[in-house]
């Protein structure tokens, strides 16, 4: 009989003893004691550093970022207050322009991704003012088109990821009000390989995305011409026409167009008005990785290729520049194209076509 007339049931004693053993075990292993200590000291428990990131989440946030950036791009263009500046010169001496559209889109896109994934490496074209951060957040929802395609998490180590953002591709054409060429782009590279690409057209609302080995919302066309129609830069042409005509013949059709994103879309079956079609995209001068990474991932997700003119894969880590020119194709023999180029230009090297 217990004191003061309380009777302890044997079951109650058993449960109490088990709880006691559990508490002692947690204290011993330290997990509870550290949490109790943190609580007593008023500390917030540190969030576990996420060492793995779900690629489905990265695709979802990339789509949202491209769309949010696009809203700014469109709004600024429609306001007609572009606040255009020359920020620098290209190696060839052309003006590199930047507008309020580039800057505001950059801020939205960068902080949306940065706030959702603070530990990831993000490389974006425009500079950010650390004093005016954007308190934008992502609700972590994954669109059904993605979750249906990939029901399971696709985890990769956070350290393996590099994100490339082009907040406004075809700035030159944007300033000329050639709206069809303008895109916003996000790319996710894993160990330097382009894996997720998003290209969004702000003025039509069209978006193309692809994830390598997973799928895409667009397709390659059914047919590509054996005498390829080439698409090239209209504002940073360099020696591309000379190279194109000498390689593919003087009768080759060449389409000058703005934007690296736009030119990749021209190789695909795209249900968007104001989108020309071509068979091969060639660029002979220097170009930055944020201009080409999304298109590279998108093409790869559909079985296409984007390489240097020499056929080398482009690695999306480290320096932001691509030196070896660009050759992009799908549905044709890419190696044969590389061979054709090097037959005509045996001395084609990293510096000869800037
Ligand atoms: N020689 C060069 N040097 C630097 N950037 C270049 C370049 N050629 C093209 N680009 C960039 O690549 C993108 C597509 O160019 P183009 O329309 O001439 O094909 C543009 O991106 P932005 O508009 O994002 O700056 C442009 O600035
Ligand atoms: Mg660009
Ligand atoms: Mg840009
Ligand atoms: Mg630019």
Tab-separated table of C-alpha atoms and ligand atoms in Angstrom:
chain	number	residue	atom	x	y	z
A	1	UNK	CA	0.000	0.000	0.000
A	2	UNK	CA	1.393	3.416	-1.013
A	3	UNK	CA	1.446	6.355	1.449
A	4	UNK	CA	-1.679	8.583	1.811
A	5	UNK	CA	-3.883	5.784	0.564
A	6	UNK	CA	-2.788	5.998	-3.164
A	7	UNK	CA	-2.693	2.597	-4.764
A	8	UNK	CA	-0.249	2.128	-7.625
A	9	UNK	CA	-1.300	-0.326	-10.283
A	10	UNK	CA	1.432	-2.647	-11.571
A	11	UNK	CA	0.597	-1.491	-15.170
A	12	UNK	CA	1.117	2.185	-14.208
A	13	UNK	CA	4.476	1.393	-12.596
A	14	UNK	CA	5.529	-0.470	-15.740
A	15	UNK	CA	4.622	2.437	-18.086
A	16	UNK	CA	6.361	4.919	-15.763
A	17	UNK	CA	9.544	2.846	-15.719
A	18	UNK	CA	9.545	2.522	-19.519
A	19	UNK	CA	9.171	6.308	-19.922
A	20	UNK	CA	12.012	6.835	-17.477
A	21	UNK	CA	14.281	4.492	-19.416
A	22	UNK	CA	13.388	6.328	-22.654
A	23	UNK	CA	14.203	9.751	-21.187
A	24	UNK	CA	17.526	8.459	-19.782
A	25	UNK	CA	18.423	6.966	-23.142
A	26	UNK	CA	17.795	10.269	-25.000
A	27	UNK	CA	19.726	12.207	-22.397
A	28	UNK	CA	22.547	9.725	-22.756
A	29	UNK	CA	22.647	9.974	-26.542
A	30	UNK	CA	22.632	13.742	-26.252
A	31	UNK	CA	19.781	14.467	-28.657
A	32	UNK	CA	17.307	15.524	-26.003
A	33	UNK	CA	19.862	17.123	-23.705
A	34	UNK	CA	21.113	19.439	-26.460
A	35	UNK	CA	17.562	20.445	-27.342
A	36	UNK	CA	16.735	21.030	-23.679
A	37	UNK	CA	19.935	23.075	-23.294
A	38	UNK	CA	19.136	25.133	-26.395
A	39	UNK	CA	15.615	25.712	-25.091
A	40	UNK	CA	16.877	26.728	-21.641
A	41	UNK	CA	19.434	29.100	-23.186
A	42	UNK	CA	16.779	30.593	-25.431
A	43	UNK	CA	18.579	29.437	-28.561
A	44	UNK	CA	16.762	28.461	-31.708
A	45	UNK	CA	17.676	24.968	-32.773
A	46	UNK	CA	19.871	25.278	-35.871
A	47	UNK	CA	18.134	24.080	-39.029
A	48	UNK	CA	19.856	21.027	-40.409
A	49	UNK	CA	21.939	22.101	-43.422
A	50	UNK	CA	20.168	20.541	-46.403
A	51	UNK	CA	22.849	18.546	-48.104
A	52	UNK	CA	20.477	17.182	-50.697
A	53	UNK	CA	18.113	19.064	-52.991
A	54	UNK	CA	15.154	17.656	-54.917
A	55	UNK	CA	15.494	18.414	-58.633
A	56	UNK	CA	11.688	18.500	-58.934
A	57	UNK	CA	11.629	21.404	-56.509
A	58	UNK	CA	14.370	23.126	-58.475
A	59	UNK	CA	12.385	22.756	-61.692
A	60	UNK	CA	9.267	24.137	-59.987
A	61	UNK	CA	11.073	27.167	-58.570
A	62	UNK	CA	12.893	27.750	-61.880
A	63	UNK	CA	9.557	27.873	-63.725
A	64	UNK	CA	8.178	30.330	-61.214
A	65	UNK	CA	11.313	32.477	-61.323
A	66	UNK	CA	11.248	32.678	-65.123
A	67	UNK	CA	7.578	33.703	-65.027
A	68	UNK	CA	8.082	36.282	-62.252
A	69	UNK	CA	11.034	37.800	-64.066
A	70	UNK	CA	8.930	37.889	-67.213
A	71	UNK	CA	6.245	39.948	-65.467
A	72	UNK	CA	8.862	42.629	-64.739
A	73	UNK	CA	10.278	42.473	-68.268
A	74	UNK	CA	6.827	43.013	-69.751
A	75	UNK	CA	5.801	45.706	-67.275
A	76	UNK	CA	8.920	47.787	-67.897
A	77	UNK	CA	8.603	47.457	-71.686
A	78	UNK	CA	4.975	48.523	-71.562
A	79	UNK	CA	5.838	51.513	-69.377
A	80	UNK	CA	8.284	52.655	-72.064
A	81	UNK	CA	10.636	53.803	-69.274
A	82	UNK	CA	13.480	51.391	-70.007
A	83	UNK	CA	16.210	53.477	-68.401
A	84	UNK	CA	18.656	51.985	-70.865
A	85	UNK	CA	22.370	52.048	-70.040
A	86	UNK	CA	25.550	50.759	-71.627
A	87	UNK	CA	27.037	48.628	-68.849
A	88	UNK	CA	30.166	47.482	-70.674
A	89	UNK	CA	31.558	46.468	-74.046
A	90	UNK	CA	31.794	43.017	-75.560
A	91	UNK	CA	35.240	41.802	-76.578
A	92	UNK	CA	34.400	42.864	-80.126
A	93	UNK	CA	33.666	46.386	-78.914
A	94	UNK	CA	29.855	46.317	-79.117
A	95	UNK	CA	27.832	48.019	-76.389
A	96	UNK	CA	26.446	45.670	-73.741
A	97	UNK	CA	23.125	47.172	-72.799
A	98	UNK	CA	21.131	46.860	-69.635
A	99	UNK	CA	17.685	48.229	-68.839
A	100	UNK	CA	15.403	48.508	-65.852
A	101	UNK	CA	13.710	45.387	-67.208
A	102	UNK	CA	16.978	43.401	-66.857
A	103	UNK	CA	17.513	44.727	-63.326
A	104	UNK	CA	14.023	44.224	-61.915
A	105	UNK	CA	13.684	40.796	-63.477
A	106	UNK	CA	17.088	39.859	-62.103
A	107	UNK	CA	16.074	40.844	-58.585
A	108	UNK	CA	12.854	38.832	-58.668
A	109	UNK	CA	14.436	35.762	-60.198
A	110	UNK	CA	17.548	35.736	-58.070
A	111	UNK	CA	15.867	36.289	-54.702
A	112	UNK	CA	13.050	33.831	-55.405
A	113	UNK	CA	15.598	31.067	-55.938
A	114	UNK	CA	18.039	32.323	-53.320
A	115	UNK	CA	15.368	32.573	-50.592
A	116	UNK	CA	14.093	29.089	-51.409
A	117	UNK	CA	17.573	27.511	-51.590
A	118	UNK	CA	20.023	29.695	-49.666
A	119	UNK	CA	22.879	27.219	-49.875
A	120	UNK	CA	23.031	26.901	-53.665
A	121	UNK	CA	25.511	28.586	-55.992
A	122	UNK	CA	23.621	31.022	-58.228
A	123	UNK	CA	25.270	32.875	-61.107
A	124	UNK	CA	23.197	35.624	-62.626
A	125	UNK	CA	23.940	38.096	-65.393
A	126	UNK	CA	23.128	41.367	-63.680
A	127	UNK	CA	24.547	42.783	-60.468
A	128	UNK	CA	22.441	42.840	-57.323
A	129	UNK	CA	22.219	45.630	-54.818
A	130	UNK	CA	22.593	43.912	-51.401
A	131	UNK	CA	20.757	46.846	-49.805
A	132	UNK	CA	17.566	46.180	-51.728
A	133	UNK	CA	16.856	42.502	-51.328
A	134	UNK	CA	13.506	41.174	-52.454
A	135	UNK	CA	11.502	39.477	-49.665
A	136	UNK	CA	9.941	37.066	-52.127
A	137	UNK	CA	9.224	33.497	-51.105
A	138	UNK	CA	8.222	30.265	-52.757
A	139	UNK	CA	5.385	28.155	-51.300
A	140	UNK	CA	7.262	24.935	-52.189
A	141	UNK	CA	4.384	23.630	-54.280
A	142	UNK	CA	5.262	21.441	-57.220
A	143	UNK	CA	2.965	21.779	-60.271
A	144	UNK	CA	1.055	18.577	-61.030
A	145	UNK	CA	2.612	18.333	-64.520
A	146	UNK	CA	5.941	17.808	-62.726
A	147	UNK	CA	4.799	15.630	-59.809
A	148	UNK	CA	2.860	13.365	-62.192
A	149	UNK	CA	5.932	12.947	-64.364
A	150	UNK	CA	8.258	12.385	-61.420
A	151	UNK	CA	6.365	11.048	-58.373
A	152	UNK	CA	9.528	10.425	-56.335
A	153	UNK	CA	12.096	12.897	-55.064
A	154	UNK	CA	15.166	13.251	-57.281
A	155	UNK	CA	17.819	14.204	-54.795
A	156	UNK	CA	21.284	15.505	-55.654
A	157	UNK	CA	23.917	16.959	-53.309
A	158	UNK	CA	23.513	20.713	-52.868
A	159	UNK	CA	27.246	21.243	-53.485
A	160	UNK	CA	26.943	19.707	-56.963
A	161	UNK	CA	24.531	22.393	-58.192
A	162	UNK	CA	25.189	25.620	-60.102
A	163	UNK	CA	22.230	27.753	-61.163
A	164	UNK	CA	22.499	30.173	-64.100
A	165	UNK	CA	20.008	32.999	-64.544
A	166	UNK	CA	19.527	35.228	-67.577
A	167	UNK	CA	16.879	37.696	-66.407
A	168	UNK	CA	16.367	39.121	-69.896
A	169	UNK	CA	17.854	37.561	-72.978
A	170	UNK	CA	17.959	39.704	-76.132
A	171	UNK	CA	18.307	43.030	-74.335
A	172	UNK	CA	19.407	44.674	-77.580
A	173	UNK	CA	16.167	43.612	-79.263
A	174	UNK	CA	14.148	44.557	-76.156
A	175	UNK	CA	15.412	48.110	-76.529
A	176	UNK	CA	14.361	48.027	-80.197
A	177	UNK	CA	10.913	46.774	-79.163
A	178	UNK	CA	11.421	43.480	-81.015
A	179	UNK	CA	9.494	41.649	-78.315
A	180	UNK	CA	9.297	38.235	-79.931
A	181	UNK	CA	13.006	37.584	-79.317
A	182	UNK	CA	12.942	38.274	-75.588
A	183	UNK	CA	13.092	35.445	-73.036
A	184	UNK	CA	13.900	34.890	-69.363
A	185	UNK	CA	15.951	31.785	-68.602
A	186	UNK	CA	16.944	29.580	-65.683
A	187	UNK	CA	19.299	26.624	-65.837
A	188	UNK	CA	20.346	24.082	-63.226
A	189	UNK	CA	23.664	22.328	-63.759
A	190	UNK	CA	24.661	19.278	-61.738
A	191	UNK	CA	28.419	18.741	-61.561
A	192	UNK	CA	28.668	21.198	-64.447
A	193	UNK	CA	26.256	19.303	-66.708
A	194	UNK	CA	23.127	21.206	-67.792
A	195	UNK	CA	20.201	19.237	-66.386
A	196	UNK	CA	17.206	21.602	-66.062
A	197	UNK	CA	16.435	24.335	-68.585
A	198	UNK	CA	13.566	26.829	-68.578
A	199	UNK	CA	13.015	29.354	-71.381
A	200	UNK	CA	10.079	31.718	-70.950
A	201	UNK	CA	8.713	34.278	-73.412
A	202	UNK	CA	7.238	37.104	-71.355
A	203	UNK	CA	5.232	38.724	-74.142
A	204	UNK	CA	3.379	35.592	-75.260
A	205	UNK	CA	3.479	33.709	-71.940
A	206	UNK	CA	4.973	30.642	-73.642
A	207	UNK	CA	7.359	28.522	-71.551
A	208	UNK	CA	9.531	25.592	-72.596
A	209	UNK	CA	11.199	23.411	-69.979
A	210	UNK	CA	13.148	20.223	-69.944
A	211	UNK	CA	14.874	17.989	-67.429
A	212	UNK	CA	17.483	15.559	-68.727
A	213	UNK	CA	16.418	11.898	-68.380
A	214	UNK	CA	13.004	13.008	-67.147
A	215	UNK	CA	11.074	14.891	-69.826
A	216	UNK	CA	10.001	18.168	-71.310
A	217	UNK	CA	6.831	20.057	-72.161
A	218	UNK	CA	8.021	20.532	-75.760
A	219	UNK	CA	9.172	18.225	-78.547
A	220	UNK	CA	11.676	18.060	-81.330
A	221	UNK	CA	10.172	18.598	-84.774
A	222	UNK	CA	9.478	15.560	-86.944
A	223	UNK	CA	11.789	16.720	-89.727
A	224	UNK	CA	15.020	18.646	-90.066
A	225	UNK	CA	16.412	19.626	-93.435
A	226	UNK	CA	19.555	17.911	-94.745
A	227	UNK	CA	20.597	21.294	-96.125
A	228	UNK	CA	20.161	23.035	-92.795
A	229	UNK	CA	18.544	26.392	-92.338
A	230	UNK	CA	20.888	28.207	-89.965
A	231	UNK	CA	19.907	30.636	-87.250
A	232	UNK	CA	22.506	33.161	-86.120
A	233	UNK	CA	22.850	36.332	-84.082
A	234	UNK	CA	21.525	39.550	-85.605
A	235	UNK	CA	23.389	41.859	-83.196
A	236	UNK	CA	26.563	39.906	-82.279
A	237	UNK	CA	27.136	38.187	-85.617
A	238	UNK	CA	30.953	38.218	-85.639
A	239	UNK	CA	32.158	35.998	-88.483
A	240	UNK	CA	29.215	33.638	-88.290
A	241	UNK	CA	27.888	34.278	-91.810
A	242	UNK	CA	31.282	33.704	-93.393
A	243	UNK	CA	31.714	30.482	-91.397
A	244	UNK	CA	28.168	29.328	-92.169
A	245	UNK	CA	28.315	29.948	-95.910
A	246	UNK	CA	31.778	28.454	-96.322
A	247	UNK	CA	30.769	25.364	-94.350
A	248	UNK	CA	27.291	24.707	-95.686
A	249	UNK	CA	27.447	26.362	-99.124
A	250	UNK	CA	26.620	29.778	-100.534
A	251	UNK	CA	22.947	28.924	-101.005
A	252	UNK	CA	22.459	28.150	-97.346
A	253	UNK	CA	19.541	29.982	-95.816
A	254	UNK	CA	20.560	32.083	-92.826
A	255	UNK	CA	18.066	33.568	-90.394
A	256	UNK	CA	19.409	36.424	-88.277
A	257	UNK	CA	17.566	36.529	-84.948
A	258	UNK	CA	17.943	37.974	-81.456
A	259	UNK	CA	18.381	36.018	-78.251
A	260	UNK	CA	20.091	32.728	-77.493
A	261	UNK	CA	16.875	31.409	-75.896
A	262	UNK	CA	14.837	32.316	-78.981
A	263	UNK	CA	17.331	30.622	-81.282
A	264	UNK	CA	17.195	27.360	-79.309
A	265	UNK	CA	13.386	27.437	-79.456
A	266	UNK	CA	13.611	27.791	-83.259
A	267	UNK	CA	15.025	24.249	-83.372
A	268	UNK	CA	11.981	22.738	-81.658
A	269	UNK	CA	8.291	22.250	-82.274
A	270	UNK	CA	6.992	25.294	-80.527
A	271	UNK	CA	3.368	26.349	-80.535
A	272	UNK	CA	4.039	30.031	-80.229
A	273	UNK	CA	3.225	32.801	-82.676
A	274	UNK	CA	6.211	34.844	-83.747
A	275	UNK	CA	8.614	31.917	-83.568
A	276	UNK	CA	10.677	31.149	-86.652
A	277	UNK	CA	12.009	27.679	-87.337
A	278	UNK	CA	15.589	26.707	-88.116
A	279	UNK	CA	17.674	23.525	-88.205
A	280	UNK	CA	20.991	24.539	-86.663
A	281	UNK	CA	22.043	27.377	-84.353
A	282	UNK	CA	25.614	28.651	-84.757
A	283	UNK	CA	27.443	31.332	-82.802
A	284	UNK	CA	31.099	32.022	-83.454
A	285	UNK	CA	32.008	34.639	-80.856
A	286	UNK	CA	32.318	34.627	-77.095
A	287	UNK	CA	29.081	34.075	-75.160
A	288	UNK	CA	28.190	33.773	-71.484
A	289	UNK	CA	26.985	30.618	-69.772
A	290	UNK	CA	23.702	32.199	-68.573
A	291	UNK	CA	22.872	32.791	-72.261
A	292	UNK	CA	23.234	29.159	-73.252
A	293	UNK	CA	22.848	26.833	-70.259
A	294	UNK	CA	19.023	26.647	-70.297
A	295	UNK	CA	18.948	25.971	-74.034
A	296	UNK	CA	21.662	23.370	-73.629
A	297	UNK	CA	19.674	21.530	-70.922
A	298	UNK	CA	16.448	21.757	-72.921
A	299	UNK	CA	18.089	20.350	-76.064
A	300	UNK	CA	19.757	17.555	-74.079
A	301	UNK	CA	16.447	16.627	-72.450
A	302	UNK	CA	15.084	16.055	-75.978
A	303	UNK	CA	18.100	14.188	-77.334
A	304	UNK	CA	19.702	17.228	-78.994
A	305	UNK	CA	23.155	18.751	-78.581
A	306	UNK	CA	24.782	22.043	-77.828
A	307	UNK	CA	28.568	22.058	-77.957
A	308	UNK	CA	31.432	24.327	-78.878
A	309	UNK	CA	32.175	24.554	-82.616
A	310	UNK	CA	34.748	21.832	-82.019
A	311	UNK	CA	32.124	19.525	-80.539
A	312	UNK	CA	33.288	19.850	-76.920
A	313	UNK	CA	30.720	19.712	-74.142
A	314	UNK	CA	30.331	23.016	-72.289
A	315	UNK	CA	30.852	22.782	-68.535
A	316	UNK	CA	28.595	25.010	-66.454
A	317	UNK	CA	30.774	25.647	-63.442
A	318	UNK	CA	33.596	28.071	-62.802
A	319	UNK	CA	34.092	30.935	-65.234
A	320	UNK	CA	30.980	32.511	-66.729
A	321	UNK	CA	32.311	32.633	-70.296
A	322	UNK	CA	32.203	30.131	-73.134
A	323	UNK	CA	35.141	30.558	-75.473
A	324	UNK	CA	34.707	27.968	-78.175
A	325	UNK	CA	31.636	29.233	-80.033
A	326	UNK	CA	28.391	27.355	-80.192
A	327	UNK	CA	26.797	24.675	-82.339
A	328	UNK	CA	23.297	23.532	-81.410
A	329	UNK	CA	21.213	20.942	-83.186
A	330	UNK	CA	18.576	18.278	-82.725
A	331	UNK	CA	17.362	15.514	-84.995
A	332	UNK	CA	20.503	15.715	-87.158
A	333	UNK	CA	23.950	14.127	-86.920
A	334	UNK	CA	25.716	16.604	-84.640
A	335	UNK	CA	29.102	14.935	-84.982
A	336	UNK	CA	28.841	15.203	-88.762
A	337	UNK	CA	28.156	18.940	-88.394
A	338	UNK	CA	31.244	19.338	-86.195
A	339	UNK	CA	33.263	17.390	-88.751
A	340	UNK	CA	32.001	19.570	-91.608
A	341	UNK	CA	33.001	22.703	-89.720
A	342	UNK	CA	36.464	21.447	-88.922
A	343	UNK	CA	36.990	20.248	-92.514
A	344	UNK	CA	36.353	23.812	-93.741
A	345	UNK	CA	38.062	25.506	-90.789
A	346	UNK	CA	40.890	23.209	-89.713
A	347	UNK	CA	42.408	26.018	-87.675
A	348	UNK	CA	39.164	26.757	-85.880
A	349	UNK	CA	40.374	27.275	-82.361
A	350	UNK	CA	39.341	29.029	-79.219
A	351	UNK	CA	40.450	32.444	-80.412
A	352	UNK	CA	40.027	32.537	-84.158
A	353	UNK	CA	36.394	33.583	-84.468
A	354	UNK	CA	35.808	36.202	-81.835
B	1	LIG	N1	30.242	38.338	-78.367
B	1	LIG	C1	29.464	38.357	-77.298
B	1	LIG	N2	29.930	38.785	-76.105
B	1	LIG	C2	29.123	38.815	-75.029
B	1	LIG	N3	27.832	38.438	-75.025
B	1	LIG	C3	27.330	38.007	-76.193
B	1	LIG	C4	28.111	37.936	-77.378
B	1	LIG	N4	27.355	37.453	-78.362
B	1	LIG	C5	26.137	37.256	-77.826
B	1	LIG	N5	26.119	37.583	-76.524
B	1	LIG	C6	24.951	37.534	-75.634
B	1	LIG	O1	24.197	36.401	-75.962
B	1	LIG	C7	22.821	36.693	-75.975
B	1	LIG	C8	22.275	36.399	-77.359
B	1	LIG	O2	22.912	37.242	-78.283
B	1	LIG	P1	22.395	37.383	-79.750
B	1	LIG	O3	21.010	37.931	-79.695
B	1	LIG	O4	23.338	38.339	-80.395
B	1	LIG	O5	22.445	36.029	-80.330
B	1	LIG	C9	22.680	38.150	-75.566
B	1	LIG	O6	22.418	38.113	-74.170
B	1	LIG	P2	21.717	39.280	-73.328
B	1	LIG	O7	20.711	39.922	-74.188
B	1	LIG	O8	21.181	38.509	-72.187
B	1	LIG	O9	22.823	40.180	-72.917
B	1	LIG	C10	24.039	38.725	-75.876
B	1	LIG	O10	24.402	39.795	-75.035
B	2	LIG	MG1	21.342	36.517	-72.671
B	3	LIG	MG1	20.479	39.019	-70.325
B	4	LIG	MG1	23.143	41.298	-71.315
